[in-house]
Tab-separated table of C-alpha atoms in Angstrom:
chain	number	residue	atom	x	y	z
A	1	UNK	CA	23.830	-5.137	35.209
A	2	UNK	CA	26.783	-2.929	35.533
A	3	UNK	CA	26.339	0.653	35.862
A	4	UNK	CA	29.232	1.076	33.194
A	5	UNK	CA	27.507	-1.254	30.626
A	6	UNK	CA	23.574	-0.757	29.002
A	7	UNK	CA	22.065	-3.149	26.823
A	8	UNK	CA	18.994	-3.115	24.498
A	9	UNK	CA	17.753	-5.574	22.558
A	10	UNK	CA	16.256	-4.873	19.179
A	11	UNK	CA	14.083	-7.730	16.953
A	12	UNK	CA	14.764	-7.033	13.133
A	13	UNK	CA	12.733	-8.422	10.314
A	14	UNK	CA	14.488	-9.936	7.000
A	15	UNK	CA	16.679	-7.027	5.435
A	16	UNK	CA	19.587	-5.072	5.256
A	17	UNK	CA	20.033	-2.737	8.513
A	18	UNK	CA	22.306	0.300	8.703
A	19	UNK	CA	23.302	0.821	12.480
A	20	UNK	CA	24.694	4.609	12.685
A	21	UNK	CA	26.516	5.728	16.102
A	22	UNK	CA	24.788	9.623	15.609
A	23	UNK	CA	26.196	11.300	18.684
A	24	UNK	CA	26.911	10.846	22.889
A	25	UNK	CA	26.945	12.914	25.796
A	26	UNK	CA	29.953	12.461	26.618
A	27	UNK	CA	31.625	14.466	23.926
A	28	UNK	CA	35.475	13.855	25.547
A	29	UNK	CA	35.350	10.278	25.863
A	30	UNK	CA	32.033	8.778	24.290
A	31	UNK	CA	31.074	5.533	25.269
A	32	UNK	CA	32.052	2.336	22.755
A	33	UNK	CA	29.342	0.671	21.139
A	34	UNK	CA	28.970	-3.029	20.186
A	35	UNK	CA	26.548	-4.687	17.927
A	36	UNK	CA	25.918	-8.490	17.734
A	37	UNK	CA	23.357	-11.388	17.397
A	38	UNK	CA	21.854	-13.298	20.096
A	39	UNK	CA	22.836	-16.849	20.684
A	40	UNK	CA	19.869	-17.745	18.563
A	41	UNK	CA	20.369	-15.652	16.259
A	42	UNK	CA	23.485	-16.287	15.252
A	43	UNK	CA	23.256	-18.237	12.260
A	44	UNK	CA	20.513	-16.110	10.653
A	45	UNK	CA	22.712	-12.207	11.536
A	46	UNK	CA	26.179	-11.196	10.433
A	47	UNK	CA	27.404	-8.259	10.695
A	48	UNK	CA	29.189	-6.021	8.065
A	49	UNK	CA	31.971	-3.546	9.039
A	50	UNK	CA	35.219	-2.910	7.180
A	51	UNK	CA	38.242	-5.615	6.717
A	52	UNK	CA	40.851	-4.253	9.561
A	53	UNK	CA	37.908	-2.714	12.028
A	54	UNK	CA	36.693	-5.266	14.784
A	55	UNK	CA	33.686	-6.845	13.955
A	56	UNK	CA	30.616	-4.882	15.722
A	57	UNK	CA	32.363	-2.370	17.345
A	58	UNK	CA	31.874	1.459	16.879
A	59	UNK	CA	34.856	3.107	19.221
A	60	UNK	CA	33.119	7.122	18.170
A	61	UNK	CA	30.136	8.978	17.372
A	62	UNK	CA	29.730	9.376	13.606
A	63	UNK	CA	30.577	5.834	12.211
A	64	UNK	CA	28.478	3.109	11.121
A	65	UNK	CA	28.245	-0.648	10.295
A	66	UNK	CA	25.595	-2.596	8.561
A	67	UNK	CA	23.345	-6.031	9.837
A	68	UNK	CA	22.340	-7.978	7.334
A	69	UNK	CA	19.434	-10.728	8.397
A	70	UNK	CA	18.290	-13.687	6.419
A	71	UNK	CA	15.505	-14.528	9.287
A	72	UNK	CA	13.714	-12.496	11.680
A	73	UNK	CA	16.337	-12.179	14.395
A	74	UNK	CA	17.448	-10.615	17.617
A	75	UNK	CA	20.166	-8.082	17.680
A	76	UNK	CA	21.785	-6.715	20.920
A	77	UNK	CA	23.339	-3.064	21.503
A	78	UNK	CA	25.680	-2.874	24.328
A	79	UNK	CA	27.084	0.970	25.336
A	80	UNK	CA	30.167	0.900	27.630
A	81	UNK	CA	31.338	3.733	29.366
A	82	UNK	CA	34.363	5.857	27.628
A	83	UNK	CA	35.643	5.709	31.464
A	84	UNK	CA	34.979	4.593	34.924
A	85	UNK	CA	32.268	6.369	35.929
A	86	UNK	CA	31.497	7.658	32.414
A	87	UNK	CA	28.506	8.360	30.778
A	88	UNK	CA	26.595	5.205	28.320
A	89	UNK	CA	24.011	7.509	27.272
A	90	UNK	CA	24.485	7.276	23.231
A	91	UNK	CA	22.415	8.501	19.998
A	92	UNK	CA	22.126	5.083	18.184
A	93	UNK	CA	20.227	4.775	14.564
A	94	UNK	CA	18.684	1.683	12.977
A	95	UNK	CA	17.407	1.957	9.975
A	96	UNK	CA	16.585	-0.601	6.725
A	97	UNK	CA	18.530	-0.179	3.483
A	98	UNK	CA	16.763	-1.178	0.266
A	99	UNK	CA	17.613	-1.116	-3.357
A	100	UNK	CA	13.822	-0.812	-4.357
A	101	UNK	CA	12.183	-2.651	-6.897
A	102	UNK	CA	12.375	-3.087	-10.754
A	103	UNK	CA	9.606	-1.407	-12.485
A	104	UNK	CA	7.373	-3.852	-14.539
A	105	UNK	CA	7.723	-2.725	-18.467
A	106	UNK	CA	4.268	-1.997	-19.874
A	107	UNK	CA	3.420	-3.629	-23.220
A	108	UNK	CA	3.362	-0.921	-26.104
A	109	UNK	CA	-0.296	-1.576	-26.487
A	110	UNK	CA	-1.831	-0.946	-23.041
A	111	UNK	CA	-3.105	2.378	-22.640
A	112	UNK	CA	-1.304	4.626	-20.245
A	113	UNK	CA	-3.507	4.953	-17.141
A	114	UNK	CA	-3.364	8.052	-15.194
A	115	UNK	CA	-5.279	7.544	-12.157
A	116	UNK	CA	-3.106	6.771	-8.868
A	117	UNK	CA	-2.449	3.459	-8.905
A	118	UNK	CA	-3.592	1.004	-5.213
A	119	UNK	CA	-0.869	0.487	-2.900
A	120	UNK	CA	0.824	-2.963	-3.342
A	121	UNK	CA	2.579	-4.839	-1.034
A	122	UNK	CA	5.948	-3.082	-2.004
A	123	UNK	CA	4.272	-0.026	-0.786
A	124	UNK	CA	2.685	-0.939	2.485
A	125	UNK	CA	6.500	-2.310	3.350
A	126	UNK	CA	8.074	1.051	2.696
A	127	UNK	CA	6.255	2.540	6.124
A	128	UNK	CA	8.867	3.298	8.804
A	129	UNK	CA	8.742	4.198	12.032
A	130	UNK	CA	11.186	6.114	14.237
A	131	UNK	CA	11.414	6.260	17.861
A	132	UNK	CA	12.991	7.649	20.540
A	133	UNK	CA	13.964	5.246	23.066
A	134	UNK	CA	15.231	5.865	26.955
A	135	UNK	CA	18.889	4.884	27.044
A	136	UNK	CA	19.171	3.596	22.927
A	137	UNK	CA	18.835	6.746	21.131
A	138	UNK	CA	16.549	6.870	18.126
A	139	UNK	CA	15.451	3.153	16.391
A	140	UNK	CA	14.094	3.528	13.066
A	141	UNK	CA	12.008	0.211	12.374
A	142	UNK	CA	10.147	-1.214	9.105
A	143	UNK	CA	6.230	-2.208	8.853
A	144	UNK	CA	5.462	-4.968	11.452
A	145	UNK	CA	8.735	-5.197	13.584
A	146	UNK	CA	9.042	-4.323	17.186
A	147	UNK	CA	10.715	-1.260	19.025
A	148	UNK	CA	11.720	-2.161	22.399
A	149	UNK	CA	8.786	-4.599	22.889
A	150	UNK	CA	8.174	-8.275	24.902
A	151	UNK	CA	11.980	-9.146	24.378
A	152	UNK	CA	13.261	-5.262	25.563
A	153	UNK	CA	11.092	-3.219	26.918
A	154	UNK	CA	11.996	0.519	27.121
A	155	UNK	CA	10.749	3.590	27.498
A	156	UNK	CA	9.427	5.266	24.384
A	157	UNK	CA	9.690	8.999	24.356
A	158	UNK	CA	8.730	10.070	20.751
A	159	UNK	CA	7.852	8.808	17.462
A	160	UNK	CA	7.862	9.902	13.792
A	161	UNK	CA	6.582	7.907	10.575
A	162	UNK	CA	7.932	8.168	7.354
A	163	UNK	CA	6.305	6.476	3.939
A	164	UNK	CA	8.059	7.234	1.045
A	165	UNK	CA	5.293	5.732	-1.430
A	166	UNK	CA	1.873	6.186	0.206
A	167	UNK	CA	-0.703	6.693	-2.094
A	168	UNK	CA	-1.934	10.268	-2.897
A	169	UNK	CA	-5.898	9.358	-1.952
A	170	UNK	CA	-4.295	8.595	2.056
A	171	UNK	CA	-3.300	10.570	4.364
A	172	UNK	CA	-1.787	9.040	7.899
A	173	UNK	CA	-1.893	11.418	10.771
A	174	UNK	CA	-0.782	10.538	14.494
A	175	UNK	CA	-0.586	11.840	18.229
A	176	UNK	CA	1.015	10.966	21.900
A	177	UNK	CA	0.355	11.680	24.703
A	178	UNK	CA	1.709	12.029	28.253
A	179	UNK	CA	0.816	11.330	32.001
A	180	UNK	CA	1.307	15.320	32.422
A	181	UNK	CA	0.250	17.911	30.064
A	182	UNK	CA	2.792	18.866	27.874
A	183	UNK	CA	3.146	21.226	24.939
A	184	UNK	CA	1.717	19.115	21.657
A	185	UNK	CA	-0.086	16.863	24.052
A	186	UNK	CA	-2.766	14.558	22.172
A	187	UNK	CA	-1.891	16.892	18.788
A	188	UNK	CA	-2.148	15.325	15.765
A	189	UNK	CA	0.817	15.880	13.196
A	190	UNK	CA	1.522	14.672	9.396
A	191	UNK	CA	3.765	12.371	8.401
A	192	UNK	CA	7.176	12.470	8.819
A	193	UNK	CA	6.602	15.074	12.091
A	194	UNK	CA	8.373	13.906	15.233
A	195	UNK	CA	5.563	14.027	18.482
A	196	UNK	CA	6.871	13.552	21.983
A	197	UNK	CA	10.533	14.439	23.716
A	198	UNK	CA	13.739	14.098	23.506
A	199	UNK	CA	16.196	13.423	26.398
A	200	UNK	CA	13.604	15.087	28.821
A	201	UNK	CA	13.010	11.298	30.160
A	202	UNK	CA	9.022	11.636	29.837
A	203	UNK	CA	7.660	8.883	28.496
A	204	UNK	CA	4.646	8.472	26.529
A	205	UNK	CA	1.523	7.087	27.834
A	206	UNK	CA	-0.821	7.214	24.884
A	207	UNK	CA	-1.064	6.843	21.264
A	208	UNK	CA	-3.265	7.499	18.710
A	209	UNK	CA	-3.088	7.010	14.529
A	210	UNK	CA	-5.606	7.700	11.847
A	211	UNK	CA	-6.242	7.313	8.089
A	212	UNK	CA	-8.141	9.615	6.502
A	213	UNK	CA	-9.153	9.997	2.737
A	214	UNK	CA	-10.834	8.594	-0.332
A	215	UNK	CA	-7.818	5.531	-0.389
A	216	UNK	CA	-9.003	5.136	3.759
A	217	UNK	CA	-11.247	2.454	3.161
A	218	UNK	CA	-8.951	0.047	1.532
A	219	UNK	CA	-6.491	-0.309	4.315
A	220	UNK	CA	-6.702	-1.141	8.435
A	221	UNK	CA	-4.088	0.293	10.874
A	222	UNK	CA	-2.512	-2.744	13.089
A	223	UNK	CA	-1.046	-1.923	16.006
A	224	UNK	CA	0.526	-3.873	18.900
A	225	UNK	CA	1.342	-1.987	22.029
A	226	UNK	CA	2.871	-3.149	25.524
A	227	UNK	CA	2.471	-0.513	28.676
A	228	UNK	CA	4.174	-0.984	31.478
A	229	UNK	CA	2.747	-4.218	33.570
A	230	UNK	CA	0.129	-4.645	30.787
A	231	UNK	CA	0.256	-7.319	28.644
A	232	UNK	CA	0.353	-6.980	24.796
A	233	UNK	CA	-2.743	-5.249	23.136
A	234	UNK	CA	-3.411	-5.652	19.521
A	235	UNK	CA	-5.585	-3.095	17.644
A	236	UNK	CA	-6.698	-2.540	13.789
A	237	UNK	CA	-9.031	-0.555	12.230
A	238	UNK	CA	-9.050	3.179	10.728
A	239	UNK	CA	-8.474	5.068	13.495
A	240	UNK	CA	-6.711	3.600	16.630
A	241	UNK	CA	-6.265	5.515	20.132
A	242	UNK	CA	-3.991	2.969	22.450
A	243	UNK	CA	-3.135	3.630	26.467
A	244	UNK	CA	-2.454	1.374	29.525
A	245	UNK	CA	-5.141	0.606	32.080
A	246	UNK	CA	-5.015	3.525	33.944
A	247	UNK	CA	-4.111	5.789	31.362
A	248	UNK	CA	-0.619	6.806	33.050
A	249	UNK	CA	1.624	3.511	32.166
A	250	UNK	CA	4.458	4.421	29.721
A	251	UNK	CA	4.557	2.991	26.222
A	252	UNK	CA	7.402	0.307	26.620
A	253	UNK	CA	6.979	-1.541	23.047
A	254	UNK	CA	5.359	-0.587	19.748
A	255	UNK	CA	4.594	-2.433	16.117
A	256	UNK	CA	2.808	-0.639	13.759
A	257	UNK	CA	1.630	-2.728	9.755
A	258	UNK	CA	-0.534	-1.136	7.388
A	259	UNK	CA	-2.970	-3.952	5.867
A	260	UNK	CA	-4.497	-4.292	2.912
A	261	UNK	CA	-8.319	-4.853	3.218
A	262	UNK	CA	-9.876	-7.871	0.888
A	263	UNK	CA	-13.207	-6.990	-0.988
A	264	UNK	CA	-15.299	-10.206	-2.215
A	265	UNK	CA	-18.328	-10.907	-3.865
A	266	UNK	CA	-21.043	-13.081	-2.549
A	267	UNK	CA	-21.153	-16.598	-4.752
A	268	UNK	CA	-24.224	-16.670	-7.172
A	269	UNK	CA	-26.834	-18.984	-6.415
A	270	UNK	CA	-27.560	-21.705	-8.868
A	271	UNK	CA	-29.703	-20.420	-11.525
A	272	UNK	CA	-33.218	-22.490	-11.248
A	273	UNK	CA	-34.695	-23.814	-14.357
A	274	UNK	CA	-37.222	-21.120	-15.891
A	275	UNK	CA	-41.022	-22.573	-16.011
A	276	UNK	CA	-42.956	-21.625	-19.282
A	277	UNK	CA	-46.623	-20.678	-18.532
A	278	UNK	CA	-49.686	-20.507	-20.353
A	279	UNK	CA	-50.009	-16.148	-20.969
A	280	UNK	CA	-52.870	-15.128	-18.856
A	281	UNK	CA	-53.599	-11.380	-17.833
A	282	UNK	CA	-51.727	-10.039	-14.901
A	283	UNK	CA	-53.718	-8.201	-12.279
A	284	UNK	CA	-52.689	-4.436	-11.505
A	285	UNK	CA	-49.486	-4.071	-9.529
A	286	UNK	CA	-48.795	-0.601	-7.489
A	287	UNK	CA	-45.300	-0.296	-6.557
A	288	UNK	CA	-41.817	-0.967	-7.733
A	289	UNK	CA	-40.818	-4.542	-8.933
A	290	UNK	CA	-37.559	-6.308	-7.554
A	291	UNK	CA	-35.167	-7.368	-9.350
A	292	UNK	CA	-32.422	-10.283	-7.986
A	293	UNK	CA	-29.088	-8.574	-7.625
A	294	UNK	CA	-25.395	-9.332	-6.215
A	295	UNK	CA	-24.443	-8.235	-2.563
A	296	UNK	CA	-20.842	-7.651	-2.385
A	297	UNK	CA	-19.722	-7.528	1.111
A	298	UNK	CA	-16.085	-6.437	2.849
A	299	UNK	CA	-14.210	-8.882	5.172
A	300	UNK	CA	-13.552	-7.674	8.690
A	301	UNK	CA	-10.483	-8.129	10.705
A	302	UNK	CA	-10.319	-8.791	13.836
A	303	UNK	CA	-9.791	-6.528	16.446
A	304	UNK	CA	-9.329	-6.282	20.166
A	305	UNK	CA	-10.274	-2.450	20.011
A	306	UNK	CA	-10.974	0.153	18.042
A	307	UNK	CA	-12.126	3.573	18.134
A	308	UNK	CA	-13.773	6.251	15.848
C-alpha cells in the first residue's frame, strides 16, 4: 500500500455510529480522512454528513460525520497524507449513538420495589469498549463487536471500558500487560480507567478482566482475542486472563459481551401413587429422616479457557 495512504478496517454491529476526526500530528497540514462501506457492505451502511460537504470525507481535525448500519457491516478508514511525504498518523473516534429506551409505566397498584433491579438485555448492551489502536487512533466499540480483529488486525495499545448502567451489586475490573515491564503492568483498574500507552508504539501482549460482587454470579465474561500468528481464542467465565502462546505476541483483535447466565430447575418426577397400609408399630429409628426435595442446578457455558 502506499506510504501516503493507511487503511483500517472496522466491523460495526446494527446502530448509529458517530465517527469524530479528534486530532493529527501533523498540526500544519493534517492528513484527510475518508469513511465508507465495503463492497459488501454497501447496501446495509450509509453515511451521514451535511448537504454541501462530500460524502465521507473529513478534510481537518475536529469534525465529524455519522454511519448509520441496518446490518452488521464493514466500514473502511482511509488517512491520506496532508502532503507528499506527510504524516497519516490521525486521532480517529468511533463511537455508538443511542436514544435509550422508554421506561415501562408501573401500574398504580404494584408496590414500589427498592432493591436494585437485574441487568436486562438493554443493560448488558450499554458496555463499551475503547481502544487504542496503532495507526487508527482510539475505536470506541459496543458489547460483542470487533476492534481491529480477523478482517484488520492491528496493534492494540490500550483499552478502557465504560458501562453507563451496570448494576450496583457488580463491579468489572481489568488489566494489560506488556512483553517488557512497564509502569501499570498487569494492574488492575476500575471502570472507565484507560490501561496501556498511547503513541509509545508498545503493544499489549496480555489481558485480563474480572467480575467481582454479590451480582458476579449471574453473568459470564466472553471474550474473543487474536495475537499475532495465533488463531482466534474464545474465553468466558468470571474472571478471564488472555495472552498468545508465548506470552510476548501483541493483542491484534479484541471482542468483549457480557452474558447473562440461565438458572433452571430440575423437572419433578411423576408423583407415584401412595399405597395405604395396614398401621403396624415402627421399629426405633436413630438418625435424621430424608425428605424428597428439588435440585436446582446452573447451566454452564462453554469455554475454551478460563482462569480463577
Amino acid at each position: 500500500m502506499n506510504e501516503q495512504i493507511q487503511q483500517k478496517t472496522i466491523d460495526l454491529a446494527r446502530g448509529l455510529f458517530l465517527v469524530r476526526y479528534n486530532g493529527a500530528d501533523d498540526k500544519v497540514s493534517p492528513p484527510v480522512v475518508r469513511v465508507y462501506a465495503d463492497r459488501a457492505s454497501l447496501n446495509n451502511c450509509n453515511i451521514i454528513t451535511g448537504p454541501d460537504v462530500v460524502n465521507g470525507t473529513l478534510f481537518a481535525p475536529e469534525t465529524a460525520l455519522v454511519v448509520s448500519v441496518a446490518r452488521p457491516s464493514r466500514l473502511i478508514v482511509e488517512v491520506t497524507a496532508g502532503h507528499v511525504g506527510g504524516s497519516t498518523a490521525a486521532n480517529i473516534k468511533i463511537e455508538p449513538l443511542t436514544q435509550g429506551q422508554a421506561a415501562e409505566q408501573q401500574p398504580a397498584s404494584q408496590p414500589f420495589d427498592m432493591f436494585e433491579p437485574e441487568a436486562g438485555p438493554g443493560e448488558l448492551s450499554d458496555l463499551k469498549l475503547l481502544a487504542h489502536v496503532a495507526g487508527l487512533g482510539d475505536v470506541t466499540v459496543g458489547s460483542n463487536v470487533w476492534i481491529a480483529g480477523p478482517s484488520a488486525p492491528a496493534r492494540i495499545e490500550g483499552i478502557s471500558l465504560e458501562w453507563p448502567n451496570k448494576p450496583r451489586d457488580l463491579q468489572l475490573q481489568y488489566a494489560v500487560k506488556f512483553a517488557r515491564p512497564q509502569r501499570g503492568d498487569n494492574q488492575f483498574v476500575p471502570l472507565g480507567t484507560f490501561a496501556g500507552t498511547r503513541g509509545r508504539a508498545l503493544a499489549i501482549t496480555g489481558f485480563s478482566l474480572e467480575a467481582t460482587g454479590p451480582g458476579a454470579d449471574r453473568f459470564s465474561i466472553a471474550a474473543e482475542t487474536i495475537f499475532l500468528g495465533a488463531p482466534t481464542l474464545r474465553v468466558t467465565g468470571n474472571r478471564i486472563v488472555v495472552s498468545g502462546p508465548s506470552g510476548r505476541e501483541p493483542l491484534v483483535g479484541l471482542k468483549l459481551n457480557l452474558e447473562e447466565r440461565r438458572v433452571q430447575a430440575a423437572p419433578l418426577a411423576p408423583q407415584q401413587p401412595r399405597r395405604v397400609e395396614p398401621a403396624t408399630p415402627m421399629p426405633h429409628q436413630d438418625g435424621p429422616r430424608l425428605e424428597g426435595r428439588v435440585r436446582v442446578f446452573r447451566s454452564r457455558q462453554g469455554a475454551v479457557k478460563t482462569a480463577g
